[in-house]
CSV table of C-alpha atoms and ligand atoms in Angstrom, one decimal:
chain,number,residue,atom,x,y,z
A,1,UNK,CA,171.3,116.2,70.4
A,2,UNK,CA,168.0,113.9,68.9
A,3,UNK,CA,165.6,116.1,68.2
A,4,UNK,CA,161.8,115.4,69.1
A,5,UNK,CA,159.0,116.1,66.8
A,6,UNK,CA,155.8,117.5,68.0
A,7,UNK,CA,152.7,117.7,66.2
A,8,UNK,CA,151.0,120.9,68.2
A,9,UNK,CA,147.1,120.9,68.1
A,10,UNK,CA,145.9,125.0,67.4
A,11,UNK,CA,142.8,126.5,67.6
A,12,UNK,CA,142.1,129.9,66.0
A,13,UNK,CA,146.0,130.3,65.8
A,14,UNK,CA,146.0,129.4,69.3
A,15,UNK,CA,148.1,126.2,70.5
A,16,UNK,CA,146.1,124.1,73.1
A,17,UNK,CA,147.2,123.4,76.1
A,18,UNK,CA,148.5,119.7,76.0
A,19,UNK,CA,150.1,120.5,73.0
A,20,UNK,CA,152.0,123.0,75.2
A,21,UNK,CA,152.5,120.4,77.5
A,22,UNK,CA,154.4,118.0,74.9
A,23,UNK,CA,156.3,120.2,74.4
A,24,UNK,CA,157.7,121.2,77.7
A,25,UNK,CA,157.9,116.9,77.4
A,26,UNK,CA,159.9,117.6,74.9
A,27,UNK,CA,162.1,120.3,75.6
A,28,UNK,CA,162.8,118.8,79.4
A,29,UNK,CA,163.8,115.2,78.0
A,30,UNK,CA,166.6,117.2,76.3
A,31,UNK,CA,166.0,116.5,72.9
A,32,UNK,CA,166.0,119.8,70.0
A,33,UNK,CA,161.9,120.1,70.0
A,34,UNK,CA,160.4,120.6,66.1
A,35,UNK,CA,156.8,121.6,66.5
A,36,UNK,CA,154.4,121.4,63.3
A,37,UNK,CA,151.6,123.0,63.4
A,38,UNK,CA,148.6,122.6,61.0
A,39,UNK,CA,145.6,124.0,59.1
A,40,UNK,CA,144.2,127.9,58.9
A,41,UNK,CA,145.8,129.7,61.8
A,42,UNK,CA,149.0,127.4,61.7
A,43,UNK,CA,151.2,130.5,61.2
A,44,UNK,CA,149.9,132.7,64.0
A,45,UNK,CA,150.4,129.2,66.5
A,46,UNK,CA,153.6,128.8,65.2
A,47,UNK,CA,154.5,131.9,66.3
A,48,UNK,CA,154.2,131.7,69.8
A,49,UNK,CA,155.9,128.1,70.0
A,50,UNK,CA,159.5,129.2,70.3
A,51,UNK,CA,158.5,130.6,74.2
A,52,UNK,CA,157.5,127.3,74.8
A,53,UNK,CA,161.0,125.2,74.3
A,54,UNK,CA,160.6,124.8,70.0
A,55,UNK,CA,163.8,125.5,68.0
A,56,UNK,CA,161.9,125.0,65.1
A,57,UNK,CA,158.5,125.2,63.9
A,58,UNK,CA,157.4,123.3,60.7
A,59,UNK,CA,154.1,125.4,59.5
A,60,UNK,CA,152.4,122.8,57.2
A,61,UNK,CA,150.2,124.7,54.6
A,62,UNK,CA,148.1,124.4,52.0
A,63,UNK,CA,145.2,121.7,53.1
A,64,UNK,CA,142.1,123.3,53.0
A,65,UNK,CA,140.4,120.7,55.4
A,66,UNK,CA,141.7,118.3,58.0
A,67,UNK,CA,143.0,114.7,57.0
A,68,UNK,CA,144.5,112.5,59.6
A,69,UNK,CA,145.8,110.5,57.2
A,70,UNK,CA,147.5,113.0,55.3
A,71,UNK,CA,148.5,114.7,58.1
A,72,UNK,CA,150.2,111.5,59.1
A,73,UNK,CA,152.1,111.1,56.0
A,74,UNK,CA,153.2,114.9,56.3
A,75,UNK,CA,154.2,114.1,60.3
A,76,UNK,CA,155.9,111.1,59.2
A,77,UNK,CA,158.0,112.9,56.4
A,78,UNK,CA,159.0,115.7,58.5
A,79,UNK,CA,160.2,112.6,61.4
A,80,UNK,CA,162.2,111.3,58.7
A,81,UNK,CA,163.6,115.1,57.0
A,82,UNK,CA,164.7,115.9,61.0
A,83,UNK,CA,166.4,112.6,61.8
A,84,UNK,CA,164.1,113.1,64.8
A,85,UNK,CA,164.2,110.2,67.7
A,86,UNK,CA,160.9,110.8,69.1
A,87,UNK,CA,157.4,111.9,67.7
A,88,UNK,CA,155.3,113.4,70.6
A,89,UNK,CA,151.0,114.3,69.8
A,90,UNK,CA,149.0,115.2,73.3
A,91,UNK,CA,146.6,112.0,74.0
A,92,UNK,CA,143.7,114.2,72.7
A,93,UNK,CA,141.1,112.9,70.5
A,94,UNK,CA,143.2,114.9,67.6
A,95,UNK,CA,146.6,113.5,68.7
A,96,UNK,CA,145.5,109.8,69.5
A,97,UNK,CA,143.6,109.9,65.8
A,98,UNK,CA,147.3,110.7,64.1
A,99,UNK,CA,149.3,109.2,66.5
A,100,UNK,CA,149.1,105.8,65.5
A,101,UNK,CA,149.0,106.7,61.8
A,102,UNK,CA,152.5,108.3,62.2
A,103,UNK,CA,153.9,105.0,63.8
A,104,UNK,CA,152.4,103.2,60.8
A,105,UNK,CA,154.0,105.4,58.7
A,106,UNK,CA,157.0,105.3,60.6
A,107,UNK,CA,156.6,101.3,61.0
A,108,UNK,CA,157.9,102.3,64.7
A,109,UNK,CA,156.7,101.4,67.8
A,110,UNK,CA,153.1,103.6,69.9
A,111,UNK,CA,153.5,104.0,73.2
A,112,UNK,CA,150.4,105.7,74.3
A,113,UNK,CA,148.4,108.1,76.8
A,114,UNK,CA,152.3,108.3,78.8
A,115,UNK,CA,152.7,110.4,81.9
A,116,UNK,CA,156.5,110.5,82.3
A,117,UNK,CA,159.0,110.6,79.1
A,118,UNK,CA,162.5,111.4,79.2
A,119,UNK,CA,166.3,110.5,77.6
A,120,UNK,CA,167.8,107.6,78.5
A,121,UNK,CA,170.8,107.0,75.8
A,122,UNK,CA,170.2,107.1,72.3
A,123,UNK,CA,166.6,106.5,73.2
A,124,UNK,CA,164.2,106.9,75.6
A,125,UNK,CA,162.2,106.2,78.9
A,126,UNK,CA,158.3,106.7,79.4
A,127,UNK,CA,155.9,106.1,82.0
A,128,UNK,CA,152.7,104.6,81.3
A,129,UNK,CA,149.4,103.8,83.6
A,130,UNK,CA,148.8,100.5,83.4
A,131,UNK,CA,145.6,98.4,84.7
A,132,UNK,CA,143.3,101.4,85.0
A,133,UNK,CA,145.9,103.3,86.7
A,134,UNK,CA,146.7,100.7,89.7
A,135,UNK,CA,150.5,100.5,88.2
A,136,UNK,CA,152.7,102.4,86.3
A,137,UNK,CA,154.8,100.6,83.6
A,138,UNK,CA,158.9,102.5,83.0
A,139,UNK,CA,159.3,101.7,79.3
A,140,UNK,CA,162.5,101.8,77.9
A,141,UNK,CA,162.9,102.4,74.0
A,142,UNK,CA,165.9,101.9,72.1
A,143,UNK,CA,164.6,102.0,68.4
A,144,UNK,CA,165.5,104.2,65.6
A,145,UNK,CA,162.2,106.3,66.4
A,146,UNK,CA,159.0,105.9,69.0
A,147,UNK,CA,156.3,107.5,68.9
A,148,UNK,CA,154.2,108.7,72.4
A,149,UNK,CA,151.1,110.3,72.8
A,150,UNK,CA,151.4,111.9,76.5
A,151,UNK,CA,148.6,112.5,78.6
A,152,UNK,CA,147.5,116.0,79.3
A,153,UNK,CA,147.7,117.6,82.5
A,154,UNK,CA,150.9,115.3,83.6
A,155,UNK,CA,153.7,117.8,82.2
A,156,UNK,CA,155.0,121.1,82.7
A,157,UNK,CA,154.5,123.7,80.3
A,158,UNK,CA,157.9,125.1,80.1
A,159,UNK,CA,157.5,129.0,79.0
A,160,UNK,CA,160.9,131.6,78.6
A,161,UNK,CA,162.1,134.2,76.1
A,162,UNK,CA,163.0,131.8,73.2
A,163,UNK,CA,162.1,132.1,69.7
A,164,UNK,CA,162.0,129.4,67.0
A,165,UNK,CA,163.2,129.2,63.4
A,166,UNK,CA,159.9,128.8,60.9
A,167,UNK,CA,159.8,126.6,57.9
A,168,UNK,CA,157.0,126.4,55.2
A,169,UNK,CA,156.1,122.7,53.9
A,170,UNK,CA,153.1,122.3,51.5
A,171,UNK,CA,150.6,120.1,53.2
A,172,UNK,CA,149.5,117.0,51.4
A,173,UNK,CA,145.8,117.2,49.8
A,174,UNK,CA,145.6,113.4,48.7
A,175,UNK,CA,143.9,112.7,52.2
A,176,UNK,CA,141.6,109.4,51.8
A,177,UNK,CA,139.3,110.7,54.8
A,178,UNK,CA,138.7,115.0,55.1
A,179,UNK,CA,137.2,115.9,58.2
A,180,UNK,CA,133.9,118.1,56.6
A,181,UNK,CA,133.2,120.5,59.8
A,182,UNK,CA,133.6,120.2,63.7
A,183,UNK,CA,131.0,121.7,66.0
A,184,UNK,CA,131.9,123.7,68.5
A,185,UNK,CA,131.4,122.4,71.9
A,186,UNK,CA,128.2,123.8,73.6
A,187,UNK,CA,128.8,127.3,75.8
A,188,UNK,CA,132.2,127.0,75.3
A,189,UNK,CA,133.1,124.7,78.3
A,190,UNK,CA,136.2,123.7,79.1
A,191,UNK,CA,137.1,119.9,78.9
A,192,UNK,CA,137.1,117.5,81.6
A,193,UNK,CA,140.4,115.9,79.6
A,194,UNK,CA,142.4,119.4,79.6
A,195,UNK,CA,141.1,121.5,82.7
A,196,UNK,CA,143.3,122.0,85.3
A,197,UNK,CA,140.5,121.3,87.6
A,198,UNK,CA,137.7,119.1,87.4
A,199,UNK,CA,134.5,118.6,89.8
A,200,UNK,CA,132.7,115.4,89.2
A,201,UNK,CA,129.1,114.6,90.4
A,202,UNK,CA,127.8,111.0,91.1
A,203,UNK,CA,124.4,109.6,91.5
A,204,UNK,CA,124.7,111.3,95.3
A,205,UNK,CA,123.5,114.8,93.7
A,206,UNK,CA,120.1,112.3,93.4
A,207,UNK,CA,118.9,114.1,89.9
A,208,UNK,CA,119.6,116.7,87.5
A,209,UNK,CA,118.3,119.1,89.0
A,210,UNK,CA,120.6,119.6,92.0
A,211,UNK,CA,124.0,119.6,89.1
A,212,UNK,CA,124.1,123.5,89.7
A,213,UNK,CA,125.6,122.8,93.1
A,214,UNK,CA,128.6,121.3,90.6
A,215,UNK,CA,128.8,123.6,88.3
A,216,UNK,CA,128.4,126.6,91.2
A,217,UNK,CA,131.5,124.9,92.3
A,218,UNK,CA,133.3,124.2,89.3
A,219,UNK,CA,132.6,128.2,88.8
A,220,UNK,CA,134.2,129.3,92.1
A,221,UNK,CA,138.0,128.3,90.8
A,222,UNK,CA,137.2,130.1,87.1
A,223,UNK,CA,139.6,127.4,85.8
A,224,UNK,CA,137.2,123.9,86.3
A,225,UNK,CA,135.1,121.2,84.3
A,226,UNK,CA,132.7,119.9,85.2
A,227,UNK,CA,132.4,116.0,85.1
A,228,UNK,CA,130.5,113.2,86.0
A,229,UNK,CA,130.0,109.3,87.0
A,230,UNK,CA,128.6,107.0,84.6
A,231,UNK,CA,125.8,106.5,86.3
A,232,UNK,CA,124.4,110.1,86.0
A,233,UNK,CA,125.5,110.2,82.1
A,234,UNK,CA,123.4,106.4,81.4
A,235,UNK,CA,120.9,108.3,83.6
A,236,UNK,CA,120.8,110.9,81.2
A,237,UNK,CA,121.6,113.6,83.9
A,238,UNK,CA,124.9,114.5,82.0
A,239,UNK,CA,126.3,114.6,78.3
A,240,UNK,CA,129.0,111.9,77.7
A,241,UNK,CA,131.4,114.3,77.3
A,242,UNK,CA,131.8,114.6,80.8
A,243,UNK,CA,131.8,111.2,81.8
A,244,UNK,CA,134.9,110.4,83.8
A,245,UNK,CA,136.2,106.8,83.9
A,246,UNK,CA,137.3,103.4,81.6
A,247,UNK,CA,134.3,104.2,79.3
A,248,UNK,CA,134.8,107.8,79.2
A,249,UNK,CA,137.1,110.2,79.9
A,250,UNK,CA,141.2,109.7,81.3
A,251,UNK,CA,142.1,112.8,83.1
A,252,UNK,CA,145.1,114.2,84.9
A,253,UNK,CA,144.0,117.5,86.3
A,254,UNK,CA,145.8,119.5,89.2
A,255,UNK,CA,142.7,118.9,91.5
A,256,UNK,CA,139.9,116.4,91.0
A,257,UNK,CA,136.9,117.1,93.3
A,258,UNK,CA,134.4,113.8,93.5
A,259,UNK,CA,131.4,115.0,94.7
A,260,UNK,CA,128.7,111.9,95.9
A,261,UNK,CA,130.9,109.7,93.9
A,262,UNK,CA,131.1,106.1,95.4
A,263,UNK,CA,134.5,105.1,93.8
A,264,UNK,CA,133.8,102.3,91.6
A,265,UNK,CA,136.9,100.8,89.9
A,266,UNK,CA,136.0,101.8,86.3
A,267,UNK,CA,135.9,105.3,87.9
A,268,UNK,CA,138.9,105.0,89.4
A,269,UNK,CA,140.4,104.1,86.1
A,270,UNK,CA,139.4,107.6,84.5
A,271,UNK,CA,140.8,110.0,87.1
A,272,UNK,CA,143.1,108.5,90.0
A,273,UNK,CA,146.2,109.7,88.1
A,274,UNK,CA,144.7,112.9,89.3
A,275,UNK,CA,147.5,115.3,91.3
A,276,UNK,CA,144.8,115.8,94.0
A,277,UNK,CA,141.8,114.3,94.9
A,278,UNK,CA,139.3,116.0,97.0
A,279,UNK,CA,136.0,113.3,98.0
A,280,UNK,CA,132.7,114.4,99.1
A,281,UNK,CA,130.7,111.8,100.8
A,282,UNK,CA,128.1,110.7,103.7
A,283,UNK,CA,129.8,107.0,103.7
A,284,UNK,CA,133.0,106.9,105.3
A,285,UNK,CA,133.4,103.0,103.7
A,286,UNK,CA,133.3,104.8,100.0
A,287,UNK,CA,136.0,103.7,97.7
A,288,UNK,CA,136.3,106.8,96.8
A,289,UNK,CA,138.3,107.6,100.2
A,290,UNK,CA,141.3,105.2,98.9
A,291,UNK,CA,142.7,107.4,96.6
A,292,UNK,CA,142.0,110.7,98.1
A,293,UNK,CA,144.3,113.3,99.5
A,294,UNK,CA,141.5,114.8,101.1
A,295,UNK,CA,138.1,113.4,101.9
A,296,UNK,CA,135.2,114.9,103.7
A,297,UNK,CA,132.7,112.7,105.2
A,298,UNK,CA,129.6,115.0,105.2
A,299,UNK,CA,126.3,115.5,103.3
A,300,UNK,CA,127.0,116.9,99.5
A,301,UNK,CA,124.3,119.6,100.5
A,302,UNK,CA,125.4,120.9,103.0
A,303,UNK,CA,129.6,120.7,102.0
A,304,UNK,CA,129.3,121.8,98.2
A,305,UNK,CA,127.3,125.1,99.2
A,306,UNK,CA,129.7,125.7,102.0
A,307,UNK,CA,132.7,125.1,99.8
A,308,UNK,CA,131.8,127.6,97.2
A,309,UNK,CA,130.9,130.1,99.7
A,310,UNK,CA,134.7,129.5,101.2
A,311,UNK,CA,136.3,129.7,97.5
A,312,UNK,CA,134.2,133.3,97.0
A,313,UNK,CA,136.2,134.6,100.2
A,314,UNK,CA,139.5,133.1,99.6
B,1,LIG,C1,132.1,97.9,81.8
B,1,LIG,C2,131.8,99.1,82.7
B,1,LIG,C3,132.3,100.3,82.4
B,1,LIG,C4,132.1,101.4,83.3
B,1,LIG,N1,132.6,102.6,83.0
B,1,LIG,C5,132.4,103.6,83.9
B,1,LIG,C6,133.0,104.9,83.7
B,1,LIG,O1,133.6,105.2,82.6
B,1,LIG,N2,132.8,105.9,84.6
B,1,LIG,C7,132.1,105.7,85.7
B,1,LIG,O2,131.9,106.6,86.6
B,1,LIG,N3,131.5,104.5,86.0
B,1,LIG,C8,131.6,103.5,85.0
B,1,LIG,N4,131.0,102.3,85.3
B,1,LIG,C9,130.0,102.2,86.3
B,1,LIG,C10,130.6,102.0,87.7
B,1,LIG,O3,130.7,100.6,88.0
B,1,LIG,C11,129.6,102.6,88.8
B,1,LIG,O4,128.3,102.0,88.6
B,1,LIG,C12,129.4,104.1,88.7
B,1,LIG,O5,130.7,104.7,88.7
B,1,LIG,C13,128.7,104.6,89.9
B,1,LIG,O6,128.4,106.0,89.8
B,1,LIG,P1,128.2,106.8,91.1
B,1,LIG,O7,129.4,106.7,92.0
B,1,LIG,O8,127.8,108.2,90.7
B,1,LIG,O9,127.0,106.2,91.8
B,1,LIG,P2,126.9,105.3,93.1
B,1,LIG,O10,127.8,104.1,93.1
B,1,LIG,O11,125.4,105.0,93.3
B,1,LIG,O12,127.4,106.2,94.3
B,1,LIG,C14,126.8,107.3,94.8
B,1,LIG,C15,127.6,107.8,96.0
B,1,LIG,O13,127.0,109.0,96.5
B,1,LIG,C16,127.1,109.0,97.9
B,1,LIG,N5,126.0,109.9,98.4
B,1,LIG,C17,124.7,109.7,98.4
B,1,LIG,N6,124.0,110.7,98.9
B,1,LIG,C18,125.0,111.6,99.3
B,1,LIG,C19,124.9,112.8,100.0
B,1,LIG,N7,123.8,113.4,100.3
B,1,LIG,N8,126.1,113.4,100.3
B,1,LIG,C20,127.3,112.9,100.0
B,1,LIG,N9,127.4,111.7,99.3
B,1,LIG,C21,126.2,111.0,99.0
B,1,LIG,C22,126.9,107.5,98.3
B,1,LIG,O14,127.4,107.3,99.6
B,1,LIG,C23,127.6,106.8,97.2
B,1,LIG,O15,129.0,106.5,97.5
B,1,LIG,C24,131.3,101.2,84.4
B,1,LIG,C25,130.7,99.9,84.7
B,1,LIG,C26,131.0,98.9,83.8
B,1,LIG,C27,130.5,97.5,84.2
């Protein structure tokens, strides 16, 4: 069986979610799944990985400070030491930074941001949006080795009993670019890209000042980000880091809750790969309503406060 490598992101000895994620890509296209892990806290990540589908774990030591490029080289060797088919990194701003390194490395083909990836022969089938999410492209690879970066939220995390074997490989130092420090992100909010549930607020909320009514809701299902349009973030309502759409953020959550939200395309383009999408808003004409599973056709005031009240009894 072709095994798959894939580079799992860690933080604190922790392996993040849409690492996870590739890897129950991974394990459920059939291939044997490598993970490597990098950096301090490698070890305790690699770990945990056999529960979730690694046979082996490649624990990369020995670089004090990040290098993509050097991590590429290391990603690329251990592609080449495995025989491996496939290289798999989450479409995070880590995986997408290496990703494309590896396939230079590997001088094999980047098939990127993916939302379906399985066997097909000796080599393999993915699924990519395409046009801001109005079509999805079936891919089919047949090369020595490609390389996908899969976007998060659109696998299963496949979790069991399973352990994994552990190898040591010295990381490479030479790096030409060293990542120096990373700031932590502020209050420790969870990411619009990797939350399983994400509520959005549009220039409806009418300022800044009404946002709580977001984040009160956002706070009702303990697992939520909160995001928003562009047009609150170029108003300066919002950081960027929340911005949802073609010049933000791609996500995939389980639930996407646009709240006064019209719908524009380039919004559209950032979230209607969504699993469900709940609307809140006064015009029944909005966009917004094309894509949704659910949509409510009522004042944001008056729904969002109601809402969280419902989520506190449920
Ligand atoms: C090159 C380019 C890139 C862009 N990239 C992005 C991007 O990444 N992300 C993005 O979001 N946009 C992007 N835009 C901007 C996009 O075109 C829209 O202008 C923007 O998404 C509109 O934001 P909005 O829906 O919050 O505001 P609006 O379009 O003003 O919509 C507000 C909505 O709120 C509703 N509303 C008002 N009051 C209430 C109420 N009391 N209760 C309920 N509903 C109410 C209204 O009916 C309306 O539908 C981009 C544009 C360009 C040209």
């Amino acid at each position: 069986m072709a095994s798959v490598v894939v580079f799992v992101e860690q933080e604190g000895g922790k392996p993040v979610r849409a690492s996870l994620e590739c890897l129950g890509a991974a394990k459920a296209s059939g291939g044997s799944a490598v993970a490597v892990v990098a950096r301090e806290g490698a070890k305790e990540a690699a770990a945990t990985l056999g529960r979730f589908g690694a046979a082996k774990v490649v624990c990369l030591a020995g670089a004090p400070k990040h290098s993509p490029d050097a991590l590429a080289r290391d990603l690329a060797k251990v592609v080449r030491e495995q025989k491996a088919s496939a290289f798999l990194a989450a479409a995070t701003a880590a995986g997408k930074d290496v990703a494309p390194r590896v396939a230079a490395e590997l001088d094999a083909t980047l098939l990127s941001d993916c939302t379906g990836f399985e066997a097909q022969g000796s080599g393999f089938r993915v699924v990519r949006p395409w046009l801001a999410g109005k079509a999805l492209a079936t891919l089919s690879s047949q090369a020595p080795v490609v390389c996908v970066t899969t976007r998060p939220n659109a696998f299963a995390i496949s979790e069991s009993a399973g352990s994994a074997e552990i190898l040591e490989m010295s990381a490479s130092t030479d790096g030409k670019a060293v990542v120096v420090s990373i700031a932590p992100k502020p209050g420790g909010k969870l990411d619009v890209k990797e939350a399983p549930v994400v509520v959005s607020g549009g220039r409806g909320l009418k300022g800044p000042e009404h946002f709580h009514l977001i984040e009160e809701l956002a706070a009702a299902f303990g697992n939520a980000a909160t995001g928003a349009s562009r047009a609150v973030v170029d108003a300066g309502w919002r950081p960027h880091a929340e911005q949802v759409g073609q010049t933000g953020k791609t996500v995939a959550p389980k639930l996407y809750i646009a709240v006064g939200i019209s719908g524009a395309i380039q919004h559209l383009a950032g979230m209607r790969t969504s699993k469900v999408i709940v609307a809140i808003n006064k015009d029944p004409e909005a966009p917004i309503f094309s894509v949704a599973d659910f949509g409510l056709v009522a004042d944001l005031f008056q729904a969002a406060p109601e809402l969280v009240l419902e989520l506190g009894k449920a």
